[in-house]
PDB file of C-alpha atoms in Angstrom:
ATOM      1  CA  MET Z   1      11.658 -27.559  28.981  1.00  0.00           C
ATOM      2  CA  GLY Z   2       9.252 -26.870  26.127  1.00  0.00           C
ATOM      3  CA  ILE Z   3       8.241 -29.596  23.701  1.00  0.00           C
ATOM      4  CA  ASP Z   4       8.245 -28.789  19.997  1.00  0.00           C
ATOM      5  CA  THR Z   5       5.131 -29.180  17.931  1.00  0.00           C
ATOM      6  CA  GLN Z   6       5.032 -32.476  16.044  1.00  0.00           C
ATOM      7  CA  ALA Z   7       3.605 -33.146  12.599  1.00  0.00           C
ATOM      8  CA  ASP Z   8       0.806 -35.657  12.131  1.00  0.00           C
ATOM      9  CA  ASP Z   9       3.253 -38.284  10.878  1.00  0.00           C
ATOM     10  CA  GLY Z  10       5.362 -37.988  14.021  1.00  0.00           C
ATOM     11  CA  LEU Z  11       8.167 -36.063  12.325  1.00  0.00           C
ATOM     12  CA  THR Z  12       9.220 -32.746  13.786  1.00  0.00           C
ATOM     13  CA  THR Z  13       7.711 -29.969  11.700  1.00  0.00           C
ATOM     14  CA  VAL Z  14       9.249 -26.860  10.156  1.00  0.00           C
ATOM     15  CA  ARG Z  15       5.917 -25.077  10.430  1.00  0.00           C
ATOM     16  CA  LEU Z  16       5.538 -22.069  12.719  1.00  0.00           C
ATOM     17  CA  ASP Z  17       1.760 -21.791  12.657  1.00  0.00           C
ATOM     18  CA  GLY Z  18       0.522 -19.195  15.129  1.00  0.00           C
ATOM     19  CA  ARG Z  19       3.969 -18.357  16.508  1.00  0.00           C
ATOM     20  CA  VAL Z  20       4.905 -14.676  16.780  1.00  0.00           C
ATOM     21  CA  ALA Z  21       8.180 -13.811  15.043  1.00  0.00           C
ATOM     22  CA  LEU Z  22      10.119 -10.553  15.047  1.00  0.00           C
ATOM     23  CA  VAL Z  23      12.656  -9.812  12.301  1.00  0.00           C
ATOM     24  CA  THR Z  24      14.858  -6.755  12.726  1.00  0.00           C
ATOM     25  CA  GLY Z  25      16.450  -4.804   9.901  1.00  0.00           C
ATOM     26  CA  ALA Z  26      13.804  -5.668   7.313  1.00  0.00           C
ATOM     27  CA  GLY Z  27      13.357  -2.321   5.600  1.00  0.00           C
ATOM     28  CA  SER Z  28      15.006  -3.167   2.274  1.00  0.00           C
ATOM     29  CA  PRO Z  29      12.766  -5.034  -0.202  1.00  0.00           C
ATOM     30  CA  ASP Z  30      15.736  -7.056  -1.489  1.00  0.00           C
ATOM     31  CA  GLY Z  31      17.544  -7.662   1.796  1.00  0.00           C
ATOM     32  CA  ILE Z  32      18.031 -10.692   4.040  1.00  0.00           C
ATOM     33  CA  GLY Z  33      15.608  -9.382   6.667  1.00  0.00           C
ATOM     34  CA  TYR Z  34      12.770  -8.997   4.171  1.00  0.00           C
ATOM     35  CA  ALA Z  35      13.430 -12.424   2.637  1.00  0.00           C
ATOM     36  CA  THR Z  36      13.454 -13.967   6.117  1.00  0.00           C
ATOM     37  CA  ALA Z  37      10.194 -12.330   7.115  1.00  0.00           C
ATOM     38  CA  ARG Z  38       8.607 -13.610   3.897  1.00  0.00           C
ATOM     39  CA  ARG Z  39       9.776 -17.173   4.643  1.00  0.00           C
ATOM     40  CA  LEU Z  40       8.495 -17.074   8.216  1.00  0.00           C
ATOM     41  CA  ARG Z  41       5.121 -15.845   6.968  1.00  0.00           C
ATOM     42  CA  GLN Z  42       5.030 -18.749   4.516  1.00  0.00           C
ATOM     43  CA  LEU Z  43       5.667 -21.109   7.437  1.00  0.00           C
ATOM     44  CA  GLY Z  44       2.612 -19.749   9.233  1.00  0.00           C
ATOM     45  CA  ALA Z  45       4.174 -17.302  11.687  1.00  0.00           C
ATOM     46  CA  ARG Z  46       2.607 -13.998  12.652  1.00  0.00           C
ATOM     47  CA  VAL Z  47       5.427 -11.647  11.731  1.00  0.00           C
ATOM     48  CA  ALA Z  48       6.534  -8.274  13.038  1.00  0.00           C
ATOM     49  CA  ILE Z  49       9.301  -6.391  11.242  1.00  0.00           C
ATOM     50  CA  VAL Z  50      11.277  -3.355  12.322  1.00  0.00           C
ATOM     51  CA  SER Z  51      13.707  -0.857  10.810  1.00  0.00           C
ATOM     52  CA  THR Z  52      14.876   2.670  11.490  1.00  0.00           C
ATOM     53  CA  THR Z  53      12.692   4.349   8.860  1.00  0.00           C
ATOM     54  CA  ARG Z  54       9.013   4.492   7.957  1.00  0.00           C
ATOM     55  CA  ARG Z  55       9.610   2.502   4.775  1.00  0.00           C
ATOM     56  CA  ILE Z  56       9.100  -0.537   7.009  1.00  0.00           C
ATOM     57  CA  HIS Z  57       5.350   0.048   6.718  1.00  0.00           C
ATOM     58  CA  ASP Z  58       5.559  -0.481   2.948  1.00  0.00           C
ATOM     59  CA  ARG Z  59       7.373  -3.775   3.542  1.00  0.00           C
ATOM     60  CA  ALA Z  60       4.787  -4.786   6.133  1.00  0.00           C
ATOM     61  CA  THR Z  61       1.944  -4.148   3.694  1.00  0.00           C
ATOM     62  CA  GLU Z  62       3.672  -6.244   1.030  1.00  0.00           C
ATOM     63  CA  LEU Z  63       4.249  -9.139   3.443  1.00  0.00           C
ATOM     64  CA  GLY Z  64       1.041  -9.061   5.432  1.00  0.00           C
ATOM     65  CA  ALA Z  65       3.167  -8.356   8.501  1.00  0.00           C
ATOM     66  CA  THR Z  66       3.135  -5.637  11.169  1.00  0.00           C
ATOM     67  CA  GLY Z  67       5.762  -2.922  10.891  1.00  0.00           C
ATOM     68  CA  PHE Z  68       7.490  -0.903  13.591  1.00  0.00           C
ATOM     69  CA  VAL Z  69      10.030   1.927  13.495  1.00  0.00           C
ATOM     70  CA  ALA Z  70      12.762   1.898  16.148  1.00  0.00           C
ATOM     71  CA  ASP Z  71      16.422   2.636  16.730  1.00  0.00           C
ATOM     72  CA  LEU Z  72      17.628  -0.683  18.089  1.00  0.00           C
ATOM     73  CA  THR Z  73      20.845   0.818  19.438  1.00  0.00           C
ATOM     74  CA  ASP Z  74      18.676   2.738  21.931  1.00  0.00           C
ATOM     75  CA  GLU Z  75      17.753   0.749  25.045  1.00  0.00           C
ATOM     76  CA  ALA Z  76      14.539   2.689  25.651  1.00  0.00           C
ATOM     77  CA  GLU Z  77      13.329   2.256  22.071  1.00  0.00           C
ATOM     78  CA  VAL Z  78      13.952  -1.495  22.208  1.00  0.00           C
ATOM     79  CA  GLY Z  79      11.859  -1.662  25.376  1.00  0.00           C
ATOM     80  CA  ALA Z  80       9.066   0.310  23.723  1.00  0.00           C
ATOM     81  CA  LEU Z  81       9.245  -1.980  20.687  1.00  0.00           C
ATOM     82  CA  ALA Z  82       8.897  -5.080  22.873  1.00  0.00           C
ATOM     83  CA  ASP Z  83       5.807  -3.610  24.529  1.00  0.00           C
ATOM     84  CA  ALA Z  84       4.269  -2.597  21.192  1.00  0.00           C
ATOM     85  CA  VAL Z  85       4.791  -6.013  19.583  1.00  0.00           C
ATOM     86  CA  ALA Z  86       3.319  -7.768  22.616  1.00  0.00           C
ATOM     87  CA  GLU Z  87       0.291  -5.479  22.573  1.00  0.00           C
ATOM     88  CA  GLN Z  88      -0.414  -5.872  18.864  1.00  0.00           C
ATOM     89  CA  LEU Z  89       0.640  -9.469  18.137  1.00  0.00           C
ATOM     90  CA  GLY Z  90       1.398 -11.253  21.401  1.00  0.00           C
ATOM     91  CA  ASP Z  91       4.552 -12.615  22.984  1.00  0.00           C
ATOM     92  CA  VAL Z  92       7.546 -12.989  20.663  1.00  0.00           C
ATOM     93  CA  GLU Z  93       8.612 -16.632  20.324  1.00  0.00           C
ATOM     94  CA  VAL Z  94      10.993 -16.287  17.354  1.00  0.00           C
ATOM     95  CA  LEU Z  95      13.558 -13.500  17.138  1.00  0.00           C
ATOM     96  CA  VAL Z  96      15.823 -12.880  14.148  1.00  0.00           C
ATOM     97  CA  ASN Z  97      18.488 -10.287  14.947  1.00  0.00           C
ATOM     98  CA  ASN Z  98      19.256  -9.198  11.404  1.00  0.00           C
ATOM     99  CA  ALA Z  99      19.725  -5.459  12.023  1.00  0.00           C
ATOM    100  CA  GLY Z 100      23.256  -4.248  11.499  1.00  0.00           C
ATOM    101  CA  LEU Z 101      23.946  -3.609   7.842  1.00  0.00           C
ATOM    102  CA  ALA Z 102      25.025  -0.114   6.877  1.00  0.00           C
ATOM    103  CA  SER Z 103      22.593   2.345   5.343  1.00  0.00           C
ATOM    104  CA  ARG Z 104      22.874   5.623   3.474  1.00  0.00           C
ATOM    105  CA  ALA Z 105      22.103   7.436   6.714  1.00  0.00           C
ATOM    106  CA  SER Z 106      24.699   5.397   8.600  1.00  0.00           C
ATOM    107  CA  PRO Z 107      27.320   4.084   6.160  1.00  0.00           C
ATOM    108  CA  GLU Z 108      29.819   1.378   7.048  1.00  0.00           C
ATOM    109  CA  VAL Z 109      33.095   2.714   8.393  1.00  0.00           C
ATOM    110  CA  LEU Z 110      35.999   1.630   6.163  1.00  0.00           C
ATOM    111  CA  ARG Z 111      39.225   2.816   7.737  1.00  0.00           C
ATOM    112  CA  PRO Z 112      42.444   1.201   9.003  1.00  0.00           C
ATOM    113  CA  VAL Z 113      42.619   0.744  12.778  1.00  0.00           C
ATOM    114  CA  GLY Z 114      45.273   3.438  13.072  1.00  0.00           C
ATOM    115  CA  GLN Z 115      42.890   5.975  11.518  1.00  0.00           C
ATOM    116  CA  LEU Z 116      39.659   4.752  13.143  1.00  0.00           C
ATOM    117  CA  THR Z 117      38.067   7.117  15.652  1.00  0.00           C
ATOM    118  CA  PHE Z 118      36.561   5.802  18.860  1.00  0.00           C
ATOM    119  CA  ASP Z 119      33.126   7.091  17.828  1.00  0.00           C
ATOM    120  CA  GLU Z 120      33.383   5.197  14.510  1.00  0.00           C
ATOM    121  CA  TRP Z 121      34.414   2.048  16.378  1.00  0.00           C
ATOM    122  CA  ARG Z 122      31.495   2.349  18.800  1.00  0.00           C
ATOM    123  CA  SER Z 123      29.064   3.013  15.952  1.00  0.00           C
ATOM    124  CA  GLU Z 124      29.954  -0.279  14.233  1.00  0.00           C
ATOM    125  CA  ILE Z 125      29.853  -2.248  17.499  1.00  0.00           C
ATOM    126  CA  ASP Z 126      26.490  -0.748  18.471  1.00  0.00           C
ATOM    127  CA  ARG Z 127      24.913  -1.294  15.067  1.00  0.00           C
ATOM    128  CA  ASN Z 128      26.066  -4.887  14.646  1.00  0.00           C
ATOM    129  CA  LEU Z 129      26.406  -6.262  18.186  1.00  0.00           C
ATOM    130  CA  SER Z 130      24.575  -4.090  20.704  1.00  0.00           C
ATOM    131  CA  THR Z 131      21.357  -4.364  18.695  1.00  0.00           C
ATOM    132  CA  ALA Z 132      21.452  -8.163  19.007  1.00  0.00           C
ATOM    133  CA  PHE Z 133      22.173  -7.920  22.738  1.00  0.00           C
ATOM    134  CA  LEU Z 134      19.403  -5.421  23.477  1.00  0.00           C
ATOM    135  CA  CYS Z 135      16.754  -7.248  21.427  1.00  0.00           C
ATOM    136  CA  SER Z 136      17.667 -10.657  22.821  1.00  0.00           C
ATOM    137  CA  ARG Z 137      17.583  -9.367  26.387  1.00  0.00           C
ATOM    138  CA  ALA Z 138      14.144  -7.856  25.791  1.00  0.00           C
ATOM    139  CA  PHE Z 139      12.541 -11.192  24.860  1.00  0.00           C
ATOM    140  CA  ILE Z 140      14.414 -14.040  26.555  1.00  0.00           C
ATOM    141  CA  ALA Z 141      12.516 -13.865  29.846  1.00  0.00           C
ATOM    142  CA  GLY Z 142       9.207 -14.409  28.075  1.00  0.00           C
ATOM    143  CA  MET Z 143      10.596 -17.252  25.973  1.00  0.00           C
ATOM    144  CA  ALA Z 144      11.991 -18.951  29.082  1.00  0.00           C
ATOM    145  CA  GLU Z 145       8.709 -18.559  30.929  1.00  0.00           C
ATOM    146  CA  ARG Z 146       6.818 -20.241  28.077  1.00  0.00           C
ATOM    147  CA  GLY Z 147       9.494 -22.934  27.669  1.00  0.00           C
ATOM    148  CA  TRP Z 148      10.011 -22.404  23.943  1.00  0.00           C
ATOM    149  CA  GLY Z 149      11.878 -19.935  21.791  1.00  0.00           C
ATOM    150  CA  ARG Z 150      14.173 -19.429  18.840  1.00  0.00           C
ATOM    151  CA  ILE Z 151      16.816 -16.729  18.441  1.00  0.00           C
ATOM    152  CA  VAL Z 152      18.878 -16.481  15.262  1.00  0.00           C
ATOM    153  CA  ASN Z 153      21.600 -13.839  15.084  1.00  0.00           C
ATOM    154  CA  LEU Z 154      23.101 -12.586  11.821  1.00  0.00           C
ATOM    155  CA  SER Z 155      26.863 -12.670  11.886  1.00  0.00           C
ATOM    156  CA  ALA Z 156      29.088 -12.739   8.784  1.00  0.00           C
ATOM    157  CA  THR Z 157      32.088 -14.610   7.510  1.00  0.00           C
ATOM    158  CA  ALA Z 158      34.021 -11.369   8.119  1.00  0.00           C
ATOM    159  CA  GLY Z 159      35.180 -11.667  11.705  1.00  0.00           C
ATOM    160  CA  PRO Z 160      34.463 -15.263  12.724  1.00  0.00           C
ATOM    161  CA  VAL Z 161      36.024 -16.794   9.574  1.00  0.00           C
ATOM    162  CA  ASN Z 162      38.147 -14.189   7.763  1.00  0.00           C
ATOM    163  CA  ALA Z 163      38.790 -10.459   7.573  1.00  0.00           C
ATOM    164  CA  LEU Z 164      39.637  -7.663   5.163  1.00  0.00           C
ATOM    165  CA  PRO Z 165      41.722  -4.531   5.710  1.00  0.00           C
ATOM    166  CA  THR Z 166      39.767  -1.435   6.861  1.00  0.00           C
ATOM    167  CA  GLU Z 167      36.937  -3.550   8.345  1.00  0.00           C
ATOM    168  CA  ALA Z 168      38.257  -4.155  11.864  1.00  0.00           C
ATOM    169  CA  ALA Z 169      35.246  -2.682  13.673  1.00  0.00           C
ATOM    170  CA  TYR Z 170      32.737  -4.616  11.572  1.00  0.00           C
ATOM    171  CA  ALA Z 171      34.741  -7.844  11.883  1.00  0.00           C
ATOM    172  CA  ALA Z 172      35.059  -7.423  15.640  1.00  0.00           C
ATOM    173  CA  ALA Z 173      31.324  -6.840  15.985  1.00  0.00           C
ATOM    174  CA  LYS Z 174      30.385  -9.868  13.900  1.00  0.00           C
ATOM    175  CA  ALA Z 175      32.835 -12.050  15.806  1.00  0.00           C
ATOM    176  CA  GLY Z 176      31.223 -10.698  18.967  1.00  0.00           C
ATOM    177  CA  VAL Z 177      27.839 -11.841  17.681  1.00  0.00           C
ATOM    178  CA  ILE Z 178      29.155 -15.411  17.734  1.00  0.00           C
ATOM    179  CA  GLY Z 179      30.362 -15.026  21.313  1.00  0.00           C
ATOM    180  CA  LEU Z 180      26.972 -13.644  22.345  1.00  0.00           C
ATOM    181  CA  THR Z 181      25.220 -16.470  20.499  1.00  0.00           C
ATOM    182  CA  ARG Z 182      27.183 -19.217  22.234  1.00  0.00           C
ATOM    183  CA  ALA Z 183      26.992 -17.717  25.713  1.00  0.00           C
ATOM    184  CA  LEU Z 184      23.257 -17.029  25.443  1.00  0.00           C
ATOM    185  CA  ALA Z 185      22.660 -20.524  24.048  1.00  0.00           C
ATOM    186  CA  MET Z 186      24.171 -22.037  27.195  1.00  0.00           C
ATOM    187  CA  GLU Z 187      22.176 -19.711  29.435  1.00  0.00           C
ATOM    188  CA  MET Z 188      18.869 -20.583  27.749  1.00  0.00           C
ATOM    189  CA  VAL Z 189      19.313 -24.273  26.938  1.00  0.00           C
ATOM    190  CA  ALA Z 190      17.429 -25.504  30.013  1.00  0.00           C
ATOM    191  CA  ASP Z 191      14.475 -23.255  29.170  1.00  0.00           C
ATOM    192  CA  GLY Z 192      13.651 -24.742  25.768  1.00  0.00           C
ATOM    193  CA  VAL Z 193      15.194 -21.808  23.886  1.00  0.00           C
ATOM    194  CA  THR Z 194      17.777 -22.318  21.148  1.00  0.00           C
ATOM    195  CA  VAL Z 195      20.187 -19.599  20.046  1.00  0.00           C
ATOM    196  CA  ASN Z 196      22.126 -19.884  16.786  1.00  0.00           C
ATOM    197  CA  ALA Z 197      23.866 -17.693  14.234  1.00  0.00           C
ATOM    198  CA  VAL Z 198      23.995 -17.556  10.459  1.00  0.00           C
ATOM    199  CA  ALA Z 199      27.147 -16.157   8.824  1.00  0.00           C
ATOM    200  CA  PRO Z 200      26.608 -15.107   5.198  1.00  0.00           C
ATOM    201  CA  GLY Z 201      29.450 -14.568   2.777  1.00  0.00           C
ATOM    202  CA  THR Z 202      28.982 -12.422  -0.336  1.00  0.00           C
ATOM    203  CA  ILE Z 203      25.243 -11.972  -0.921  1.00  0.00           C
ATOM    204  CA  TYR Z 204      23.885 -10.119  -3.947  1.00  0.00           C
ATOM    205  CA  THR Z 205      21.515  -7.253  -3.154  1.00  0.00           C
ATOM    206  CA  ALA Z 206      20.815  -3.864  -4.734  1.00  0.00           C
ATOM    207  CA  ALA Z 207      23.414  -2.412  -2.362  1.00  0.00           C
ATOM    208  CA  SER Z 208      26.186  -4.742  -3.567  1.00  0.00           C
ATOM    209  CA  THR Z 209      29.264  -3.024  -4.965  1.00  0.00           C
ATOM    210  CA  VAL Z 210      31.059  -4.135  -8.111  1.00  0.00           C
ATOM    211  CA  THR Z 211      33.895  -5.416  -5.920  1.00  0.00           C
ATOM    212  CA  GLU Z 212      31.491  -7.513  -3.834  1.00  0.00           C
ATOM    213  CA  ILE Z 213      29.869  -8.986  -6.936  1.00  0.00           C
ATOM    214  CA  LYS Z 214      33.299  -9.939  -8.294  1.00  0.00           C
ATOM    215  CA  GLN Z 215      34.096 -11.586  -4.965  1.00  0.00           C
ATOM    216  CA  GLY Z 216      30.912 -13.599  -5.281  1.00  0.00           C
ATOM    217  CA  LEU Z 217      31.834 -14.715  -8.791  1.00  0.00           C
ATOM    218  CA  GLY Z 218      35.113 -16.007  -7.358  1.00  0.00           C
ATOM    219  CA  THR Z 219      33.504 -18.424  -4.888  1.00  0.00           C
ATOM    220  CA  PRO Z 220      33.645 -22.188  -5.531  1.00  0.00           C
ATOM    221  CA  ILE Z 221      29.980 -22.106  -6.569  1.00  0.00           C
ATOM    222  CA  GLY Z 222      30.839 -19.261  -8.959  1.00  0.00           C
ATOM    223  CA  ARG Z 223      28.274 -16.656  -7.966  1.00  0.00           C
ATOM    224  CA  PRO Z 224      27.163 -14.541  -5.016  1.00  0.00           C
ATOM    225  CA  GLY Z 225      24.442 -15.914  -2.782  1.00  0.00           C
ATOM    226  CA  THR Z 226      20.905 -14.557  -2.648  1.00  0.00           C
ATOM    227  CA  PRO Z 227      18.988 -13.168   0.337  1.00  0.00           C
ATOM    228  CA  ASP Z 228      16.483 -16.010   0.000  1.00  0.00           C
ATOM    229  CA  GLU Z 229      19.242 -18.610   0.315  1.00  0.00           C
ATOM    230  CA  VAL Z 230      20.308 -17.036   3.596  1.00  0.00           C
ATOM    231  CA  ALA Z 231      16.680 -16.753   4.682  1.00  0.00           C
ATOM    232  CA  ALA Z 232      16.189 -20.479   4.095  1.00  0.00           C
ATOM    233  CA  ALA Z 233      18.963 -21.261   6.571  1.00  0.00           C
ATOM    234  CA  ILE Z 234      17.564 -18.793   9.102  1.00  0.00           C
ATOM    235  CA  ALA Z 235      14.036 -20.147   8.774  1.00  0.00           C
ATOM    236  CA  PHE Z 236      15.201 -23.711   9.415  1.00  0.00           C
ATOM    237  CA  LEU Z 237      16.966 -22.655  12.623  1.00  0.00           C
ATOM    238  CA  CYS Z 238      13.764 -20.876  13.673  1.00  0.00           C
ATOM    239  CA  SER Z 239      11.686 -24.007  13.209  1.00  0.00           C
ATOM    240  CA  PRO Z 240      10.743 -26.813  15.604  1.00  0.00           C
ATOM    241  CA  ALA Z 241      12.789 -29.128  13.373  1.00  0.00           C
ATOM    242  CA  ALA Z 242      15.986 -27.455  14.645  1.00  0.00           C
ATOM    243  CA  SER Z 243      15.239 -28.366  18.262  1.00  0.00           C
ATOM    244  CA  TYR Z 244      18.590 -30.132  18.856  1.00  0.00           C
ATOM    245  CA  ILE Z 245      20.756 -27.362  17.402  1.00  0.00           C
ATOM    246  CA  THR Z 246      21.951 -24.554  19.651  1.00  0.00           C
ATOM    247  CA  GLY Z 247      25.048 -22.394  20.012  1.00  0.00           C
ATOM    248  CA  GLN Z 248      26.047 -23.013  16.401  1.00  0.00           C
ATOM    249  CA  MET Z 249      27.197 -20.862  13.481  1.00  0.00           C
ATOM    250  CA  LEU Z 250      25.943 -21.872  10.033  1.00  0.00           C
ATOM    251  CA  VAL Z 251      28.104 -20.419   7.252  1.00  0.00           C
ATOM    252  CA  VAL Z 252      26.291 -19.592   3.998  1.00  0.00           C
ATOM    253  CA  ASP Z 253      29.052 -18.595   1.578  1.00  0.00           C
ATOM    254  CA  GLY Z 254      29.099 -20.949  -1.410  1.00  0.00           C
ATOM    255  CA  GLY Z 255      31.993 -22.904   0.057  1.00  0.00           C
ATOM    256  CA  ASN Z 256      34.324 -19.906   0.015  1.00  0.00           C
ATOM    257  CA  SER Z 257      35.582 -20.340   3.578  1.00  0.00           C
ATOM    258  CA  VAL Z 258      36.432 -24.003   2.964  1.00  0.00           C
ATOM    259  CA  ARG Z 259      38.729 -23.461   0.015  1.00  0.00           C
ATOM    260  CA  GLU Z 260      42.434 -23.294   0.834  1.00  0.00           C
ATOM    261  CA  ALA Z 261      43.535 -21.620  -2.393  1.00  0.00           C
ATOM    262  CA  GLN Z 262      42.000 -19.997  -5.438  1.00  0.00           C
ATOM    263  CA  PHE Z 263      41.411 -22.595  -8.131  1.00  0.00           C
ATOM    264  CA  ARG Z 264      39.221 -20.876 -10.709  1.00  0.00           C
TER     265      ARG Z 264
END
C-alpha cells in the first residue's frame, strides 16, 4: 500500500506537489469543476481539465492547466483521453469525476416517470453515472500499480438524500454514483487508493434558476453555496491528509438535509 507524503513537521500534508490531477466537466468559468481545478493547482498539482467543447482551452489558459475535449459517455473517447493525458502530463494520480451537469446542448430532462422516454432516461444515467464509471475504470489500474491514488465523484443531495418530482433519472444516477463510490472504494482499498463522493445541495452559479436561488435562501445557513465551497471539500478528499477516509459521501448543503422541518 502506498504511503502518503508527510510534511516536515510530521503532520500529513494537504499539498499535492507534482501529482497529476484530472478534473472532468470544467468548461464553465463559474462551475464546480473549474473551482476544483483552481484549488488543485494552488495545492501544487499538475492539472488536466476536460469538457465536451473547445471552451475548455480558454479555462486551461486561465488556470495554467492542460485542456482536453472529449465526450466522456463514449468509451473510445475516454480511452483516447487517458492516453493523451499520460503522454502530455504523466500518469493520473487524482481524478475528480465532476462531469454530469446539464448544458445548453444537452439540457436536463425534467419529466415525470410516466412520461419519461427510455432514451431520456439513458441520457441522464450516461451523463451522470456512466461518465464516472468510464473515467474511473480508465485510471484505477495505474493508481493501483503505483500504490497511491485519489478519486472523488460528484453526486448530489438529489438521489442519495432527497428527491424532487420530475427528476427521477437524475436522482437515480446520482444515487448510483454513491453505489459506485462505495463498491470501488472497497475494491481499491488495499492498493492505497481512496474513493469518496461529494454531494452538493443548492450551489449558486450563472446557470442557477430563480427557483434554485430561492431554495438556497431557504437553507439553515440562509444562502446557496458557492462552487469554491464545494471545491474545498473535494480538494481535501484529494489530499494526502484524507488518507483514512474512503467510501464516504460528504454532503455540502448548508445543513439543509439535517433539518427536519422548515423553521425560517
